[in-house]
Tab-separated table of C-alpha atoms in Angstrom:
chain	number	residue	atom	x	y	z
C	1	MET	CA	82.542	-42.361	25.632
C	2	LEU	CA	79.506	-40.428	26.882
C	3	ALA	CA	75.880	-40.859	25.813
C	4	SER	CA	72.570	-39.643	27.179
C	5	HIS	CA	70.337	-41.645	29.481
C	6	LEU	CA	66.898	-40.263	30.319
C	7	VAL	CA	66.526	-41.643	33.819
C	8	ALA	CA	63.143	-39.974	34.464
C	9	PRO	CA	60.858	-37.491	32.700
C	10	GLY	CA	62.817	-34.260	32.421
C	11	LYS	CA	65.974	-35.771	33.899
C	12	ILE	CA	68.911	-36.532	31.642
C	13	GLU	CA	72.284	-37.988	32.632
C	14	LEU	CA	75.463	-38.614	30.684
C	15	ILE	CA	76.712	-42.179	31.102
C	16	GLU	CA	79.670	-44.163	29.819
C	17	VAL	CA	78.904	-46.532	26.926
C	18	PRO	CA	81.155	-48.643	24.652
C	19	GLU	CA	82.717	-47.114	21.566
C	20	PRO	CA	80.751	-47.827	18.360
C	21	GLU	CA	82.058	-50.241	15.733
C	22	LEU	CA	81.513	-50.330	11.986
C	23	SER	CA	79.849	-53.341	10.394
C	24	PRO	CA	82.073	-55.775	8.510
C	25	VAL	CA	82.355	-54.764	4.873
C	26	SER	CA	81.176	-58.250	3.891
C	27	SER	CA	77.802	-57.587	5.524
C	28	LEU	CA	77.108	-54.400	3.550
C	29	LYS	CA	75.206	-54.187	0.295
C	30	SER	CA	77.055	-53.004	-2.784
C	31	GLY	CA	77.483	-49.244	-2.736
C	32	GLN	CA	76.487	-49.015	0.917
C	33	GLY	CA	78.808	-47.615	3.533
C	34	GLU	CA	78.883	-46.504	7.142
C	35	ILE	CA	80.755	-43.881	9.082
C	36	ILE	CA	81.575	-43.341	12.703
C	37	PHE	CA	80.397	-39.799	13.262
C	38	GLN	CA	81.689	-37.533	16.019
C	39	PRO	CA	79.327	-34.610	16.732
C	40	GLU	CA	80.834	-31.223	17.464
C	41	THR	CA	78.032	-28.664	17.145
C	42	THR	CA	74.359	-29.584	17.527
C	43	CYS	CA	71.088	-27.852	18.416
C	44	LEU	CA	67.840	-28.684	20.155
C	45	CYS	CA	64.572	-29.132	18.270
C	46	GLY	CA	60.964	-29.235	19.429
C	47	SER	CA	60.815	-32.871	18.355
C	48	ASP	CA	63.482	-33.667	20.964
C	49	LEU	CA	61.201	-32.525	23.782
C	50	PRO	CA	58.792	-35.506	23.790
C	51	TYR	CA	61.768	-37.729	24.577
C	52	PHE	CA	63.069	-35.361	27.259
C	53	ASN	CA	59.612	-34.925	28.778
C	54	GLY	CA	59.048	-38.683	28.862
C	55	SER	CA	55.892	-38.734	26.755
C	56	ASP	CA	54.673	-42.030	25.337
C	57	GLU	CA	55.016	-40.945	21.705
C	58	TRP	CA	58.146	-43.047	21.138
C	59	GLU	CA	60.265	-45.504	23.067
C	60	ILE	CA	63.109	-43.777	24.882
C	61	GLU	CA	66.553	-45.286	24.372
C	62	ILE	CA	70.180	-44.440	25.055
C	63	GLY	CA	71.213	-41.491	22.872
C	64	HIS	CA	67.914	-39.607	22.915
C	65	SER	CA	67.534	-36.992	21.748
C	66	LEU	CA	69.497	-34.949	19.214
C	67	HIS	CA	69.363	-35.030	15.426
C	68	GLU	CA	70.682	-31.724	14.038
C	69	MET	CA	74.467	-31.882	14.079
C	70	ILE	CA	77.753	-31.095	12.389
C	71	GLY	CA	80.892	-33.039	13.127
C	72	THR	CA	83.707	-35.222	11.848
C	73	VAL	CA	83.956	-38.621	10.202
C	74	THR	CA	86.420	-40.544	12.368
C	75	GLU	CA	86.266	-43.874	10.514
C	76	THR	CA	84.450	-45.359	7.513
C	77	ASN	CA	83.960	-48.596	5.595
C	78	GLY	CA	82.407	-46.790	2.636
C	79	GLN	CA	83.641	-44.729	-0.297
C	80	ARG	CA	81.805	-41.420	0.099
C	81	TRP	CA	83.891	-39.928	2.920
C	82	LYS	CA	87.322	-40.316	4.449
C	83	ALA	CA	88.429	-39.945	8.060
C	84	GLY	CA	88.665	-36.267	8.964
C	85	ASP	CA	85.879	-35.083	6.655
C	86	ARG	CA	83.378	-32.764	8.292
C	87	VAL	CA	79.687	-33.217	7.465
C	88	LEU	CA	76.147	-32.466	8.526
C	89	ALA	CA	74.549	-35.674	9.812
C	90	VAL	CA	71.077	-36.783	10.870
C	91	PRO	CA	71.055	-39.854	13.146
C	92	VAL	CA	68.310	-42.453	12.909
C	93	MET	CA	65.382	-41.925	15.302
C	94	GLN	CA	67.155	-38.922	16.829
C	95	GLN	CA	69.629	-41.071	18.766
C	96	GLY	CA	72.439	-38.581	18.383
C	97	LEU	CA	73.179	-37.585	21.953
C	98	CYS	CA	76.423	-39.569	21.976
C	99	GLU	CA	80.045	-38.567	21.574
C	100	ARG	CA	80.290	-40.944	18.596
C	101	PHE	CA	77.901	-43.231	16.747
C	102	VAL	CA	77.618	-45.358	13.592
C	103	LEU	CA	75.597	-43.860	10.755
C	104	ASP	CA	74.768	-44.816	7.188
C	105	GLU	CA	76.792	-42.473	4.986
C	106	SER	CA	73.664	-41.626	2.988
C	107	ARG	CA	72.365	-39.671	6.014
C	108	THR	CA	75.079	-37.023	5.642
C	109	ILE	CA	75.764	-34.047	3.378
C	110	PRO	CA	78.726	-31.703	2.872
C	111	ILE	CA	78.719	-28.441	4.791
C	112	ALA	CA	79.131	-24.971	3.307
C	113	THR	CA	82.487	-23.467	4.246
C	114	ASN	CA	81.726	-19.788	3.558
C	115	ILE	CA	79.347	-19.339	6.520
C	116	PRO	CA	79.664	-19.972	10.260
C	117	GLU	CA	79.198	-23.629	11.067
C	118	GLU	CA	76.328	-22.919	13.452
C	119	HIS	CA	74.567	-21.339	10.446
C	120	ALA	CA	75.330	-24.364	8.269
C	121	LEU	CA	73.843	-26.486	11.052
C	122	MET	CA	70.473	-24.862	10.352
C	123	ALA	CA	70.377	-26.605	6.967
C	124	GLN	CA	68.811	-29.583	8.720
C	125	PRO	CA	65.720	-27.806	10.096
C	126	LEU	CA	65.523	-25.495	7.075
C	127	GLY	CA	65.609	-28.533	4.798
C	128	THR	CA	62.551	-29.949	6.545
C	129	ALA	CA	60.742	-26.633	5.992
C	130	LEU	CA	61.623	-26.537	2.287
C	131	PHE	CA	60.477	-30.126	1.818
C	132	ALA	CA	57.151	-29.261	3.432
C	133	LEU	CA	56.640	-26.082	1.417
C	134	LYS	CA	57.165	-28.005	-1.823
C	135	LYS	CA	53.877	-29.769	-1.025
C	136	LEU	CA	52.046	-26.485	-1.596
C	137	PRO	CA	51.280	-24.867	-4.946
C	138	ASN	CA	53.029	-21.684	-6.031
C	139	LEU	CA	53.442	-19.391	-3.013
C	140	LEU	CA	53.971	-16.229	-5.059
C	141	ASP	CA	51.514	-13.504	-3.973
C	142	LYS	CA	49.859	-15.714	-1.322
C	143	THR	CA	48.941	-14.643	2.199
C	144	VAL	CA	50.202	-17.055	4.846
C	145	ALA	CA	49.716	-17.353	8.606
C	146	VAL	CA	52.337	-19.331	10.515
C	147	VAL	CA	51.008	-20.631	13.829
C	148	GLY	CA	53.949	-21.112	16.175
C	149	GLN	CA	57.004	-18.872	16.084
C	150	GLY	CA	59.527	-21.210	17.581
C	151	PRO	CA	62.564	-22.295	15.557
C	152	MET	CA	60.585	-23.948	12.767
C	153	GLY	CA	57.988	-21.199	12.516
C	154	GLN	CA	60.791	-18.665	12.140
C	155	LEU	CA	62.460	-20.709	9.389
C	156	MET	CA	59.070	-21.016	7.691
C	157	ASN	CA	58.815	-17.204	7.731
C	158	ALA	CA	62.197	-16.888	6.068
C	159	ALA	CA	61.507	-19.537	3.432
C	160	LEU	CA	58.075	-18.082	2.605
C	161	SER	CA	59.630	-14.653	2.163
C	162	ASN	CA	62.157	-16.112	-0.288
C	163	MET	CA	59.375	-17.887	-2.185
C	164	GLY	CA	57.395	-14.736	-2.822
C	165	ALA	CA	54.551	-14.773	-0.302
C	166	ARG	CA	52.799	-11.391	-0.222
C	167	GLN	CA	52.114	-11.359	3.519
C	168	ILE	CA	53.458	-13.614	6.270
C	169	ILE	CA	51.752	-13.315	9.642
C	170	GLY	CA	53.474	-14.959	12.587
C	171	ILE	CA	51.221	-16.073	15.443
C	172	ASP	CA	52.409	-17.129	18.882
C	173	LEU	CA	51.554	-16.922	22.574
C	174	LEU	CA	54.983	-15.484	23.420
C	175	GLU	CA	55.805	-11.857	22.688
C	176	SER	CA	59.521	-12.633	22.938
C	177	ARG	CA	59.316	-14.890	19.894
C	178	LEU	CA	57.186	-12.446	17.938
C	179	GLN	CA	59.852	-9.776	18.419
C	180	VAL	CA	62.183	-11.945	16.310
C	181	SER	CA	59.645	-12.770	13.587
C	182	PRO	CA	60.011	-9.567	11.487
C	183	ARG	CA	63.769	-10.178	11.306
C	184	MET	CA	63.009	-13.618	9.864
C	185	GLY	CA	60.567	-12.441	7.188
C	186	ALA	CA	57.204	-11.963	8.899
C	187	THR	CA	55.317	-8.918	7.639
C	188	ALA	CA	53.039	-8.819	10.711
C	189	THR	CA	52.638	-10.614	14.033
C	190	ILE	CA	49.798	-11.536	16.366
C	191	CYS	CA	50.124	-12.527	20.017
C	192	ASN	CA	47.081	-14.718	20.563
C	193	ARG	CA	47.505	-14.910	24.325
C	194	ASN	CA	45.104	-12.004	24.825
C	195	THR	CA	44.026	-11.214	21.267
C	196	ASP	CA	41.461	-12.938	19.031
C	197	PRO	CA	43.695	-14.082	16.173
C	198	VAL	CA	40.806	-14.361	13.669
C	199	GLU	CA	39.794	-10.741	14.215
C	200	ALA	CA	43.419	-9.640	14.146
C	201	LEU	CA	44.049	-11.482	10.877
C	202	ARG	CA	40.983	-9.940	9.259
C	203	GLU	CA	42.195	-6.497	10.282
C	204	ILE	CA	45.631	-7.137	8.763
C	205	LEU	CA	44.176	-8.661	5.575
C	206	ASN	CA	41.414	-6.103	5.024
C	207	GLY	CA	38.617	-8.418	6.084
C	208	ASP	CA	39.989	-11.606	4.541
C	209	LEU	CA	41.602	-14.688	6.024
C	210	PRO	CA	44.878	-16.135	4.699
C	211	ASP	CA	45.215	-18.406	1.690
C	212	ILE	CA	47.442	-20.775	3.643
C	213	VAL	CA	47.883	-21.566	7.342
C	214	ILE	CA	50.920	-23.477	8.582
C	215	GLU	CA	50.743	-25.421	11.850
C	216	ALA	CA	54.281	-25.226	13.252
C	217	VAL	CA	53.573	-26.221	16.873
C	218	GLY	CA	52.842	-29.945	16.899
C	219	HIS	CA	53.011	-32.556	19.634
C	220	ALA	CA	50.852	-32.104	22.736
C	221	ASP	CA	50.382	-28.385	22.077
C	222	GLN	CA	49.233	-28.814	18.469
C	223	GLN	CA	46.901	-26.101	17.154
C	224	LEU	CA	44.971	-27.759	14.321
C	225	ASN	CA	41.617	-26.379	15.421
C	226	LEU	CA	43.033	-22.869	15.530
C	227	CYS	CA	44.371	-23.361	12.004
C	228	ILE	CA	40.867	-24.324	10.849
C	229	ASP	CA	39.526	-21.085	12.326
C	230	LEU	CA	42.245	-19.001	10.698
C	231	CYS	CA	42.080	-20.469	7.180
C	232	ARG	CA	39.827	-18.977	4.539
C	233	ALA	CA	37.230	-21.068	2.719
C	234	GLU	CA	38.900	-23.215	0.036
C	235	GLY	CA	42.264	-22.409	1.548
C	236	LYS	CA	45.066	-24.771	2.548
C	237	ILE	CA	46.535	-25.954	5.846
C	238	LEU	CA	50.051	-27.351	6.019
C	239	VAL	CA	50.433	-29.576	9.079
C	240	PHE	CA	54.153	-29.311	9.706
C	241	GLY	CA	54.360	-29.817	13.475
C	242	VAL	CA	54.511	-33.526	14.298
C	243	PRO	CA	51.119	-34.312	15.857
C	244	PRO	CA	50.314	-36.770	18.644
C	245	GLU	CA	49.280	-40.231	17.490
C	246	THR	CA	45.625	-39.236	17.884
C	247	ILE	CA	43.984	-35.836	18.336
C	248	ASP	CA	40.638	-35.712	20.101
C	249	GLN	CA	38.043	-33.021	19.414
C	250	VAL	CA	39.450	-31.960	16.043
C	251	ARG	CA	36.675	-30.039	14.307
C	252	TRP	CA	36.821	-32.000	11.092
C	253	ARG	CA	33.317	-30.937	10.016
C	254	ASP	CA	34.272	-27.252	10.136
C	255	LEU	CA	37.295	-28.073	7.996
C	256	LEU	CA	35.067	-30.001	5.579
C	257	PHE	CA	32.485	-27.229	5.247
C	258	LYS	CA	35.218	-24.679	4.540
C	259	ASN	CA	36.542	-26.966	1.762
C	260	ILE	CA	40.044	-26.719	3.206
C	261	THR	CA	42.829	-28.836	1.719
C	262	VAL	CA	45.226	-30.348	4.266
C	263	HIS	CA	48.854	-31.097	3.425
C	264	THR	CA	51.250	-33.039	5.654
C	265	SER	CA	55.008	-33.476	5.598
C	266	ILE	CA	57.689	-35.718	7.104
C	267	ASN	CA	61.111	-37.153	6.176
C	268	PRO	CA	62.926	-34.781	3.773
C	269	ASP	CA	65.188	-36.044	1.007
C	270	PHE	CA	68.905	-36.155	1.812
C	271	ASN	CA	69.807	-35.776	-1.856
C	272	ARG	CA	67.697	-32.674	-2.485
C	273	ASP	CA	66.172	-30.903	0.512
C	274	PHE	CA	69.094	-30.653	2.934
C	275	PRO	CA	71.569	-29.737	0.149
C	276	LEU	CA	69.128	-27.094	-1.139
C	277	ALA	CA	68.837	-25.630	2.353
C	278	MET	CA	72.635	-25.593	2.654
C	279	GLN	CA	72.795	-23.818	-0.711
C	280	TRP	CA	70.312	-21.155	0.416
C	281	LEU	CA	72.324	-20.513	3.567
C	282	SER	CA	75.591	-20.416	1.624
C	283	GLU	CA	74.088	-17.924	-0.845
C	284	GLY	CA	72.963	-15.651	1.975
C	285	ARG	CA	69.266	-15.986	1.173
C	286	ILE	CA	68.495	-16.499	4.857
C	287	ASP	CA	70.334	-15.087	7.858
C	288	VAL	CA	69.672	-17.380	10.803
C	289	THR	CA	71.525	-15.171	13.288
C	290	PRO	CA	68.298	-13.908	14.955
C	291	ILE	CA	67.114	-17.386	15.956
C	292	ILE	CA	70.373	-18.623	17.521
C	293	THR	CA	69.843	-17.405	21.064
C	294	HIS	CA	71.699	-19.679	23.501
C	295	ARG	CA	74.749	-21.946	23.711
C	296	PHE	CA	75.641	-24.667	26.211
C	297	PRO	CA	78.467	-27.194	26.548
C	298	LEU	CA	77.465	-30.849	26.513
C	299	SER	CA	78.154	-31.009	30.252
C	300	GLU	CA	75.182	-28.644	30.759
C	301	ILE	CA	72.732	-30.553	28.552
C	302	GLN	CA	70.218	-30.755	31.415
C	303	GLN	CA	70.122	-26.956	31.750
C	304	ALA	CA	69.907	-26.580	27.965
C	305	PHE	CA	66.855	-28.823	27.725
C	306	GLU	CA	65.151	-27.173	30.698
C	307	LEU	CA	65.564	-23.696	29.215
C	308	PHE	CA	64.307	-24.876	25.840
C	309	ARG	CA	61.356	-26.750	27.341
C	310	ASP	CA	60.305	-23.842	29.543
C	311	ARG	CA	60.728	-21.222	26.774
C	312	ARG	CA	62.538	-18.850	29.096
C	313	GLU	CA	64.863	-15.923	28.343
C	314	GLY	CA	63.587	-15.469	24.791
C	315	VAL	CA	64.989	-18.856	23.805
C	316	ILE	CA	64.519	-19.993	20.219
C	317	LYS	CA	67.418	-22.133	19.000
C	318	VAL	CA	69.834	-23.671	21.499
C	319	ILE	CA	73.304	-24.694	20.331
C	320	VAL	CA	75.037	-27.527	22.215
C	321	GLU	CA	78.799	-27.889	21.874
C	322	PHE	CA	80.440	-31.304	22.283
C	323	PRO	CA	83.953	-31.559	23.790
C	324	SER	CA	85.318	-32.615	20.385
C	325	LEU	CA	84.662	-29.085	19.057
C	326	HIS	CA	87.522	-27.698	21.146
C	327	ARG	CA	90.068	-30.465	20.686
């Protein structure tokens, strides 16, 4: 079967690897089970790019990097699923760029059947957004700025709109992304490439700054200092984008003197957050159609990653289809 091998920064190849095998039942704890999972539809995430780009954030291994996927259980030694069941799965450490792999059955949830599967696929990223937003107090009537209008920023817009935020201001350097933001719940947008975002926010909010600022960029491009500038005194910052291991020149004193509260978020709950996101999508609370912009077959994974990395052609969410989808 095929799996990914990152042979150099920005260069991915598909290589032949052995088929996965389940662990002997005797080696499993009571109530624990595994599946062999066969991906069919997946999508790229900003957290896949550090692997593709060859940064030193994490060790790069065979199978990097995909982690949002829907597919089929082909074999199991557990009780939760049977062969042929179709599920949403999240591989460990994002090692999902394989035609099949072993996965603990607890890292899977059922998929909604009343919506397109590529919409159900968005329950994984949406679930991470909902988990993060639960860290904040009541969002009803709050003003919120979302820094970064990539896939996660757009899902944040939609979730905030559902949770009753009064105003949601999307901020990004790319006009192409900001054109999508109102369709995903933003009430206003700011392109901070050539505009002072603090002045623009004050104009939108009648002289005030927002109650809450969400950092949805992360990694090497993280915008924590900008979030400090944008947040009102005694406001809150939600650091959602995964930051580098260390961040130099963060203006911590400015944050301190504004009495800003910082919230962080990682690792949603498989029993609550992903199922809740799937429920929202099934109920039609969020239409993710505007953010699904491109599709590629697995054979063109290199082109898919390059487009996503370079943010060309208005790209937001890139779907990748495995050969098993068409069998």
